[in-house]
PDB file of C-alpha atoms and ligand atoms in Angstrom:
ATOM      1  CA  UNK B   1      86.676 116.786 119.426  1.00 76.00           C
ATOM      2  CA  UNK B   2      85.671 114.252 122.096  1.00 87.00           C
ATOM      3  CA  UNK B   3      83.501 111.343 121.048  1.00 90.00           C
ATOM      4  CA  UNK B   4      80.997 111.379 123.912  1.00 94.00           C
ATOM      5  CA  UNK B   5      78.497 108.492 124.312  1.00 94.00           C
ATOM      6  CA  UNK B   6      75.814 110.746 122.791  1.00 95.00           C
ATOM      7  CA  UNK B   7      77.927 111.548 119.719  1.00 96.00           C
ATOM      8  CA  UNK B   8      78.871 107.866 119.377  1.00 97.00           C
ATOM      9  CA  UNK B   9      75.189 106.965 119.362  1.00 98.00           C
ATOM     10  CA  UNK B  10      74.465 109.406 116.527  1.00 98.00           C
ATOM     11  CA  UNK B  11      77.543 108.235 114.620  1.00 98.00           C
ATOM     12  CA  UNK B  12      76.270 104.652 114.845  1.00 98.00           C
ATOM     13  CA  UNK B  13      72.830 105.787 113.613  1.00 98.00           C
ATOM     14  CA  UNK B  14      74.513 107.581 110.677  1.00 98.00           C
ATOM     15  CA  UNK B  15      76.522 104.456 109.826  1.00 98.00           C
ATOM     16  CA  UNK B  16      73.422 102.219 109.892  1.00 98.00           C
ATOM     17  CA  UNK B  17      71.657 104.749 107.642  1.00 98.00           C
ATOM     18  CA  UNK B  18      74.658 104.862 105.308  1.00 98.00           C
ATOM     19  CA  UNK B  19      74.437 101.108 104.795  1.00 98.00           C
ATOM     20  CA  UNK B  20      70.618 100.801 104.683  1.00 98.00           C
ATOM     21  CA  UNK B  21      69.842 103.704 102.315  1.00 98.00           C
ATOM     22  CA  UNK B  22      71.749 102.281  99.302  1.00 98.00           C
ATOM     23  CA  UNK B  23      69.778  99.035  99.710  1.00 98.00           C
ATOM     24  CA  UNK B  24      66.467 100.939  99.688  1.00 98.00           C
ATOM     25  CA  UNK B  25      67.712 102.807  96.634  1.00 97.00           C
ATOM     26  CA  UNK B  26      68.509  99.476  94.925  1.00 98.00           C
ATOM     27  CA  UNK B  27      65.058  98.040  95.708  1.00 97.00           C
ATOM     28  CA  UNK B  28      63.467 101.253  94.415  1.00 97.00           C
ATOM     29  CA  UNK B  29      65.595 101.004  91.242  1.00 97.00           C
ATOM     30  CA  UNK B  30      64.336  97.438  90.670  1.00 96.00           C
ATOM     31  CA  UNK B  31      60.725  98.465  91.341  1.00 96.00           C
ATOM     32  CA  UNK B  32      60.747 101.338  88.825  1.00 96.00           C
ATOM     33  CA  UNK B  33      63.043  99.524  86.387  1.00 94.00           C
ATOM     34  CA  UNK B  34      65.828 102.119  86.598  1.00 93.00           C
ATOM     35  CA  UNK B  35      68.894  99.859  86.762  1.00 94.00           C
ATOM     36  CA  UNK B  36      69.957 100.206  83.138  1.00 91.00           C
ATOM     37  CA  UNK B  37      70.098  97.640  80.374  1.00 92.00           C
ATOM     38  CA  UNK B  38      71.468  94.787  82.511  1.00 95.00           C
ATOM     39  CA  UNK B  39      69.847  94.944  85.968  1.00 97.00           C
ATOM     40  CA  UNK B  40      71.328  91.575  87.012  1.00 97.00           C
ATOM     41  CA  UNK B  41      74.902  92.761  86.473  1.00 96.00           C
ATOM     42  CA  UNK B  42      73.985  96.080  88.076  1.00 97.00           C
ATOM     43  CA  UNK B  43      72.782  94.385  91.291  1.00 98.00           C
ATOM     44  CA  UNK B  44      75.814  92.063  91.460  1.00 98.00           C
ATOM     45  CA  UNK B  45      78.183  94.988  90.924  1.00 97.00           C
ATOM     46  CA  UNK B  46      76.320  97.243  93.362  1.00 98.00           C
ATOM     47  CA  UNK B  47      76.454  94.703  96.204  1.00 98.00           C
ATOM     48  CA  UNK B  48      80.089  93.797  95.373  1.00 98.00           C
ATOM     49  CA  UNK B  49      81.156  97.442  95.545  1.00 98.00           C
ATOM     50  CA  UNK B  50      79.152  97.865  98.754  1.00 98.00           C
ATOM     51  CA  UNK B  51      81.062  94.958 100.310  1.00 98.00           C
ATOM     52  CA  UNK B  52      84.399  96.433  99.282  1.00 98.00           C
ATOM     53  CA  UNK B  53      83.489  99.892 100.615  1.00 98.00           C
ATOM     54  CA  UNK B  54      82.380  98.352 103.919  1.00 98.00           C
ATOM     55  CA  UNK B  55      85.607  96.358 104.153  1.00 98.00           C
ATOM     56  CA  UNK B  56      87.736  99.440 103.539  1.00 98.00           C
ATOM     57  CA  UNK B  57      85.760 101.432 106.103  1.00 98.00           C
ATOM     58  CA  UNK B  58      86.225  98.615 108.663  1.00 98.00           C
ATOM     59  CA  UNK B  59      89.979  98.762 108.080  1.00 98.00           C
ATOM     60  CA  UNK B  60      90.035 102.557 108.309  1.00 98.00           C
ATOM     61  CA  UNK B  61      88.451 102.729 111.775  1.00 98.00           C
ATOM     62  CA  UNK B  62      91.478 101.614 113.793  1.00 97.00           C
ATOM     63  CA  UNK B  63      94.029 104.018 112.155  1.00 97.00           C
ATOM     64  CA  UNK B  64      91.469 106.847 112.406  1.00 97.00           C
ATOM     65  CA  UNK B  65      90.801 106.093 116.047  1.00 96.00           C
ATOM     66  CA  UNK B  66      94.547 106.153 116.797  1.00 95.00           C
ATOM     67  CA  UNK B  67      95.297 109.221 114.644  1.00 95.00           C
ATOM     68  CA  UNK B  68      92.427 111.288 116.054  1.00 94.00           C
ATOM     69  CA  UNK B  69      92.906 109.850 119.568  1.00 94.00           C
ATOM     70  CA  UNK B  70      89.263 108.787 119.621  1.00 95.00           C
ATOM     71  CA  UNK B  71      89.218 105.423 121.381  1.00 95.00           C
ATOM     72  CA  UNK B  72      85.404 105.050 121.399  1.00 96.00           C
ATOM     73  CA  UNK B  73      85.470 105.072 117.579  1.00 97.00           C
ATOM     74  CA  UNK B  74      86.596 101.436 117.837  1.00 97.00           C
ATOM     75  CA  UNK B  75      83.108 100.600 119.090  1.00 97.00           C
ATOM     76  CA  UNK B  76      81.780 101.164 115.560  1.00 98.00           C
ATOM     77  CA  UNK B  77      84.007  98.460 114.074  1.00 97.00           C
ATOM     78  CA  UNK B  78      81.686  95.520 114.813  1.00 97.00           C
ATOM     79  CA  UNK B  79      78.704  97.342 113.300  1.00 98.00           C
ATOM     80  CA  UNK B  80      80.578  98.188 110.100  1.00 98.00           C
ATOM     81  CA  UNK B  81      82.066  94.681 109.914  1.00 98.00           C
ATOM     82  CA  UNK B  82      78.630  93.064 110.213  1.00 98.00           C
ATOM     83  CA  UNK B  83      77.213  95.332 107.518  1.00 98.00           C
ATOM     84  CA  UNK B  84      80.151  94.385 105.284  1.00 98.00           C
ATOM     85  CA  UNK B  85      79.348  90.715 105.848  1.00 98.00           C
ATOM     86  CA  UNK B  86      75.636  91.374 105.096  1.00 98.00           C
ATOM     87  CA  UNK B  87      76.526  93.062 101.789  1.00 98.00           C
ATOM     88  CA  UNK B  88      78.803  90.114 100.910  1.00 98.00           C
ATOM     89  CA  UNK B  89      75.940  87.666 101.577  1.00 98.00           C
ATOM     90  CA  UNK B  90      73.605  89.777  99.416  1.00 98.00           C
ATOM     91  CA  UNK B  91      76.282  89.816  96.698  1.00 98.00           C
ATOM     92  CA  UNK B  92      76.494  86.001  96.746  1.00 98.00           C
ATOM     93  CA  UNK B  93      72.691  85.674  96.857  1.00 98.00           C
ATOM     94  CA  UNK B  94      72.359  88.070  93.905  1.00 98.00           C
ATOM     95  CA  UNK B  95      74.793  85.915  91.919  1.00 98.00           C
ATOM     96  CA  UNK B  96      73.152  82.595  92.859  1.00 98.00           C
ATOM     97  CA  UNK B  97      69.569  83.817  92.377  1.00 97.00           C
ATOM     98  CA  UNK B  98      69.822  86.155  89.383  1.00 97.00           C
ATOM     99  CA  UNK B  99      72.759  84.703  87.471  1.00 96.00           C
ATOM    100  CA  UNK B 100      72.587  80.997  88.337  1.00 96.00           C
ATOM    101  CA  UNK B 101      68.788  81.035  88.824  1.00 97.00           C
ATOM    102  CA  UNK B 102      69.124  79.197  92.166  1.00 96.00           C
ATOM    103  CA  UNK B 103      71.050  76.287  90.640  1.00 96.00           C
ATOM    104  CA  UNK B 104      73.105  75.908  93.838  1.00 93.00           C
ATOM    105  CA  UNK B 105      74.839  72.844  92.388  1.00 93.00           C
ATOM    106  CA  UNK B 106      76.305  75.079  89.667  1.00 95.00           C
ATOM    107  CA  UNK B 107      77.908  77.338  92.272  1.00 96.00           C
ATOM    108  CA  UNK B 108      80.755  74.904  92.945  1.00 95.00           C
ATOM    109  CA  UNK B 109      81.316  74.318  89.208  1.00 96.00           C
ATOM    110  CA  UNK B 110      81.379  78.070  88.541  1.00 97.00           C
ATOM    111  CA  UNK B 111      83.689  78.776  91.474  1.00 96.00           C
ATOM    112  CA  UNK B 112      86.150  76.115  90.306  1.00 95.00           C
ATOM    113  CA  UNK B 113      85.889  77.273  86.690  1.00 95.00           C
ATOM    114  CA  UNK B 114      86.482  80.993  87.373  1.00 96.00           C
ATOM    115  CA  UNK B 115      89.441  81.621  89.731  1.00 96.00           C
ATOM    116  CA  UNK B 116      88.260  85.143  90.610  1.00 97.00           C
ATOM    117  CA  UNK B 117      85.117  83.561  92.113  1.00 98.00           C
ATOM    118  CA  UNK B 118      87.334  81.285  94.207  1.00 98.00           C
ATOM    119  CA  UNK B 119      88.994  84.372  95.709  1.00 98.00           C
ATOM    120  CA  UNK B 120      85.587  85.983  96.385  1.00 98.00           C
ATOM    121  CA  UNK B 121      84.342  82.780  98.009  1.00 98.00           C
ATOM    122  CA  UNK B 122      87.445  82.528 100.204  1.00 98.00           C
ATOM    123  CA  UNK B 123      86.888  86.157 101.271  1.00 98.00           C
ATOM    124  CA  UNK B 124      83.252  85.457 102.098  1.00 98.00           C
ATOM    125  CA  UNK B 125      84.114  82.335 104.123  1.00 98.00           C
ATOM    126  CA  UNK B 126      86.579  84.338 106.206  1.00 98.00           C
ATOM    127  CA  UNK B 127      84.034  87.142 106.711  1.00 98.00           C
ATOM    128  CA  UNK B 128      81.505  84.493 107.828  1.00 98.00           C
ATOM    129  CA  UNK B 129      83.913  83.172 110.472  1.00 98.00           C
ATOM    130  CA  UNK B 130      84.563  86.722 111.689  1.00 98.00           C
ATOM    131  CA  UNK B 131      80.844  87.588 111.818  1.00 98.00           C
ATOM    132  CA  UNK B 132      80.006  84.382 113.723  1.00 97.00           C
ATOM    133  CA  UNK B 133      82.659  85.131 116.339  1.00 97.00           C
ATOM    134  CA  UNK B 134      81.969  88.858 116.629  1.00 96.00           C
ATOM    135  CA  UNK B 135      79.922  88.633 119.856  1.00 94.00           C
ATOM    136  CA  UNK B 136      81.643  89.979 122.994  1.00 92.00           C
ATOM    137  CA  UNK B 137      80.954  86.708 124.867  1.00 95.00           C
ATOM    138  CA  UNK B 138      82.668  84.656 122.128  1.00 96.00           C
ATOM    139  CA  UNK B 139      85.552  87.154 122.045  1.00 94.00           C
ATOM    140  CA  UNK B 140      86.069  86.615 125.800  1.00 94.00           C
ATOM    141  CA  UNK B 141      85.869  82.830 125.445  1.00 95.00           C
ATOM    142  CA  UNK B 142      88.384  82.714 122.574  1.00 95.00           C
ATOM    143  CA  UNK B 143      90.877  85.013 124.340  1.00 93.00           C
ATOM    144  CA  UNK B 144      94.089  85.494 122.326  1.00 90.00           C
ATOM    145  CA  UNK B 145      92.786  83.170 119.568  1.00 94.00           C
ATOM    146  CA  UNK B 146      90.084  85.748 118.792  1.00 95.00           C
ATOM    147  CA  UNK B 147      92.628  88.391 117.704  1.00 93.00           C
ATOM    148  CA  UNK B 148      94.524  85.819 115.657  1.00 92.00           C
ATOM    149  CA  UNK B 149      91.299  84.765 113.930  1.00 96.00           C
ATOM    150  CA  UNK B 150      90.247  88.355 113.285  1.00 96.00           C
ATOM    151  CA  UNK B 151      93.641  89.152 111.753  1.00 95.00           C
ATOM    152  CA  UNK B 152      92.394  87.102 108.785  1.00 97.00           C
ATOM    153  CA  UNK B 153      90.511  90.226 107.724  1.00 98.00           C
ATOM    154  CA  UNK B 154      93.875  91.410 106.333  1.00 97.00           C
ATOM    155  CA  UNK B 155      93.832  88.497 103.921  1.00 97.00           C
ATOM    156  CA  UNK B 156      90.308  89.509 102.846  1.00 98.00           C
ATOM    157  CA  UNK B 157      91.730  92.991 102.175  1.00 98.00           C
ATOM    158  CA  UNK B 158      93.904  91.343  99.506  1.00 98.00           C
ATOM    159  CA  UNK B 159      91.449  88.731  98.205  1.00 98.00           C
ATOM    160  CA  UNK B 160      88.567  91.188  97.667  1.00 98.00           C
ATOM    161  CA  UNK B 161      90.278  93.794  95.427  1.00 98.00           C
ATOM    162  CA  UNK B 162      92.101  91.062  93.468  1.00 98.00           C
ATOM    163  CA  UNK B 163      88.714  89.328  92.979  1.00 98.00           C
ATOM    164  CA  UNK B 164      87.413  92.621  91.572  1.00 98.00           C
ATOM    165  CA  UNK B 165      90.479  93.277  89.386  1.00 98.00           C
ATOM    166  CA  UNK B 166      90.399  89.728  88.023  1.00 97.00           C
ATOM    167  CA  UNK B 167      86.652  89.897  87.268  1.00 96.00           C
ATOM    168  CA  UNK B 168      86.941  92.809  84.856  1.00 95.00           C
ATOM    169  CA  UNK B 169      87.905  92.340  81.237  1.00 84.00           C
ATOM    170  CA  UNK B 170      88.890  95.936  80.534  1.00 88.00           C
ATOM    171  CA  UNK B 171      88.776  99.225  82.477  1.00 90.00           C
ATOM    172  CA  UNK B 172      91.486  98.210  84.920  1.00 95.00           C
ATOM    173  CA  UNK B 173      91.991 101.673  86.413  1.00 97.00           C
ATOM    174  CA  UNK B 174      89.166 101.652  88.959  1.00 97.00           C
ATOM    175  CA  UNK B 175      89.828  98.167  90.381  1.00 98.00           C
ATOM    176  CA  UNK B 176      93.562  98.981  90.511  1.00 98.00           C
ATOM    177  CA  UNK B 177      92.769 102.078  92.594  1.00 98.00           C
ATOM    178  CA  UNK B 178      90.734  99.932  94.991  1.00 98.00           C
ATOM    179  CA  UNK B 179      93.663  97.504  95.247  1.00 98.00           C
ATOM    180  CA  UNK B 180      96.022 100.407  95.986  1.00 98.00           C
ATOM    181  CA  UNK B 181      93.694 101.715  98.717  1.00 98.00           C
ATOM    182  CA  UNK B 182      93.568  98.245 100.327  1.00 98.00           C
ATOM    183  CA  UNK B 183      97.372  97.949 100.139  1.00 98.00           C
ATOM    184  CA  UNK B 184      97.646 101.365 101.786  1.00 98.00           C
ATOM    185  CA  UNK B 185      95.306 100.223 104.597  1.00 98.00           C
ATOM    186  CA  UNK B 186      97.568  97.188 105.105  1.00 97.00           C
ATOM    187  CA  UNK B 187     100.695  99.373 104.950  1.00 97.00           C
ATOM    188  CA  UNK B 188      99.327 101.415 107.869  1.00 96.00           C
ATOM    189  CA  UNK B 189      99.530  98.181 109.900  1.00 94.00           C
ATOM    190  CA  UNK B 190     102.930  97.060 108.647  1.00 93.00           C
ATOM    191  CA  UNK B 191     104.424  96.931 112.171  1.00 90.00           C
ATOM    192  CA  UNK B 192     101.631  94.715 113.471  1.00 88.00           C
ATOM    193  CA  UNK B 193     101.764  92.459 110.393  1.00 89.00           C
ATOM    194  CA  UNK B 194     105.568  92.150 110.506  1.00 88.00           C
ATOM    195  CA  UNK B 195     105.474  91.441 114.240  1.00 84.00           C
ATOM    196  CA  UNK B 196     102.889  88.687 113.746  1.00 78.00           C
ATOM    197  CA  UNK B 197     104.998  87.177 110.935  1.00 77.00           C
ATOM    198  CA  UNK B 198     108.149  87.383 113.092  1.00 73.00           C
ATOM    199  CA  UNK B 199     106.483  85.729 116.106  1.00 72.00           C
ATOM    200  CA  UNK B 200     105.194  82.919 113.899  1.00 73.00           C
ATOM    201  CA  UNK B 201     108.673  82.436 112.412  1.00 72.00           C
ATOM    202  CA  UNK B 202     110.296  82.223 115.840  1.00 73.00           C
ATOM    203  CA  UNK B 203     107.701  79.972 117.469  1.00 70.00           C
ATOM    204  CA  UNK B 204     106.520  77.772 114.572  1.00 67.00           C
ATOM    205  CA  UNK B 205     109.515  75.369 114.581  1.00 59.00           C
ATOM    206  CA  UNK B 206     109.052  74.733 118.329  1.00 56.00           C
ATOM    207  CA  UNK B 207     105.332  74.107 118.078  1.00 49.00           C
ATOM    208  CA  UNK B 208     105.660  71.664 115.154  1.00 43.00           C
TER     209      UNK B 208
HETATM  210  C1  HEM J   1      84.652  89.431 100.329  1.00 53.72           C
HETATM  211  C2  HEM J   1      83.736  89.089  99.456  1.00 53.72           C
HETATM  212  C3  HEM J   1      83.521  89.771  98.127  1.00 53.72           C
HETATM  213  C4  HEM J   1      83.786  91.067  97.732  1.00 53.72           C
HETATM  214  C5  HEM J   1      84.372  92.200  98.555  1.00 53.72           C
HETATM  215  C6  HEM J   1      83.384  91.177  96.346  1.00 53.72           C
HETATM  216  C7  HEM J   1      83.480  92.335  95.595  1.00 53.72           C
HETATM  217  C8  HEM J   1      83.199  92.420  94.248  1.00 53.72           C
HETATM  218  C9  HEM J   1      83.379  93.602  93.437  1.00 53.72           C
HETATM  219  C10 HEM J   1      83.898  94.941  93.960  1.00 53.72           C
HETATM  220  C11 HEM J   1      82.996  93.303  92.183  1.00 53.72           C
HETATM  221  C12 HEM J   1      83.048  94.199  90.947  1.00 53.72           C
HETATM  222  C13 HEM J   1      81.929  95.175  90.911  1.00 53.72           C
HETATM  223  C14 HEM J   1      81.988  96.055  89.691  1.00 53.72           C
HETATM  224  O1  HEM J   1      82.498  95.631  88.634  1.00 53.72           O
HETATM  225  O2  HEM J   1      81.501  97.187  89.766  1.00 53.72           O
HETATM  226  C15 HEM J   1      82.547  91.929  92.175  1.00 53.72           C
HETATM  227  C16 HEM J   1      82.074  91.281  91.070  1.00 53.72           C
HETATM  228  C17 HEM J   1      81.555  90.011  91.099  1.00 53.72           C
HETATM  229  N1  HEM J   1      81.563  89.160  92.166  1.00 53.72           N
HETATM  230 FE1  HEM J   1      82.232  89.555  94.044  1.00 53.72          FE
HETATM  231  N2  HEM J   1      82.907  89.963  95.926  1.00 53.72           N
HETATM  232  C18 HEM J   1      82.971  89.086  96.977  1.00 53.72           C
HETATM  233  C19 HEM J   1      82.573  87.779  96.983  1.00 53.72           C
HETATM  234  C20 HEM J   1      81.951  87.149  95.915  1.00 53.72           C
HETATM  235  C21 HEM J   1      81.399  85.806  95.946  1.00 53.72           C
HETATM  236  C22 HEM J   1      81.397  84.884  97.157  1.00 53.72           C
HETATM  237  C23 HEM J   1      80.871  85.573  94.711  1.00 53.72           C
HETATM  238  C24 HEM J   1      80.189  84.350  94.195  1.00 53.72           C
HETATM  239  C25 HEM J   1      80.643  83.152  94.348  1.00 53.72           C
HETATM  240  C26 HEM J   1      81.097  86.751  93.895  1.00 53.72           C
HETATM  241  C27 HEM J   1      80.708  86.900  92.580  1.00 53.72           C
HETATM  242  C28 HEM J   1      80.926  87.999  91.789  1.00 53.72           C
HETATM  243  C29 HEM J   1      80.511  88.119  90.408  1.00 53.72           C
HETATM  244  C30 HEM J   1      79.771  87.066  89.579  1.00 53.72           C
HETATM  245  C31 HEM J   1      80.898  89.380  89.962  1.00 53.72           C
HETATM  246  C32 HEM J   1      80.648  90.015  88.590  1.00 53.72           C
HETATM  247  C33 HEM J   1      81.736  89.689  87.632  1.00 53.72           C
HETATM  248  C34 HEM J   1      81.393  90.162  86.234  1.00 53.72           C
HETATM  249  O3  HEM J   1      81.308  91.371  86.027  1.00 53.72           O
HETATM  250  O4  HEM J   1      81.211  89.310  85.384  1.00 53.72           O
HETATM  251  N3  HEM J   1      81.761  87.683  94.663  1.00 53.72           N
HETATM  252  N4  HEM J   1      82.690  91.423  93.448  1.00 53.72           N
END
């Protein structure tokens, strides 16, 4: 099936809807008090899972586009990436507002005290850099550096599921499955990752 401009438009609309609807559902759940016994944990978990799903979808677009020979599919990557970043910001805001009650000064203490938060924070900082440089004009200005910077998303694909796995006390099966999915998404890019590592190995001693 060809992805015509018309179909691409509707696909983008569907993706926006897919990210917005769960947020409406969450707000509705808060309004009618339907988020279970611990709504704070529910909201933090909901936004955390949303971020992870968005991240995995972002990483799935390129292999899908190649496998299905649908080049225009790549044009949905920025949209999905920005939604992923938005969910990550909501996840942090939910933690700072509902758990820390806006005690921003406690954020640093908490992050240093709980290593899994350090991983989440590192992931969010990388996503922030990627979101800030996602504009086409910035991409053009950065040239080859842009791709190198955006390759950091592969590190987020490791940090995020480990952050999840580390945050749980029991029930390790689900987070382990997420970690496996992320590893599989990285495995699909093994040639690219190995090539980047090889180039760095060959050129690093000369540049230092
Ligand atoms: C790339 C960014 C991030 C991703 C993908 C992510 C994802 C997740 C996921 C999937 C969970 C578990 C949800 C569940 O148990 O159902 C979680 C839990 C959590 N995350 Fe994140 N997170 C990120 C960044 C952060 C940041 C920056 C913070 C705050 C500094 C944070 C704080 C938390 C907390 C407090 C929990 C709950 C842990 C608990 O159950 O006690 N996360 N996150």
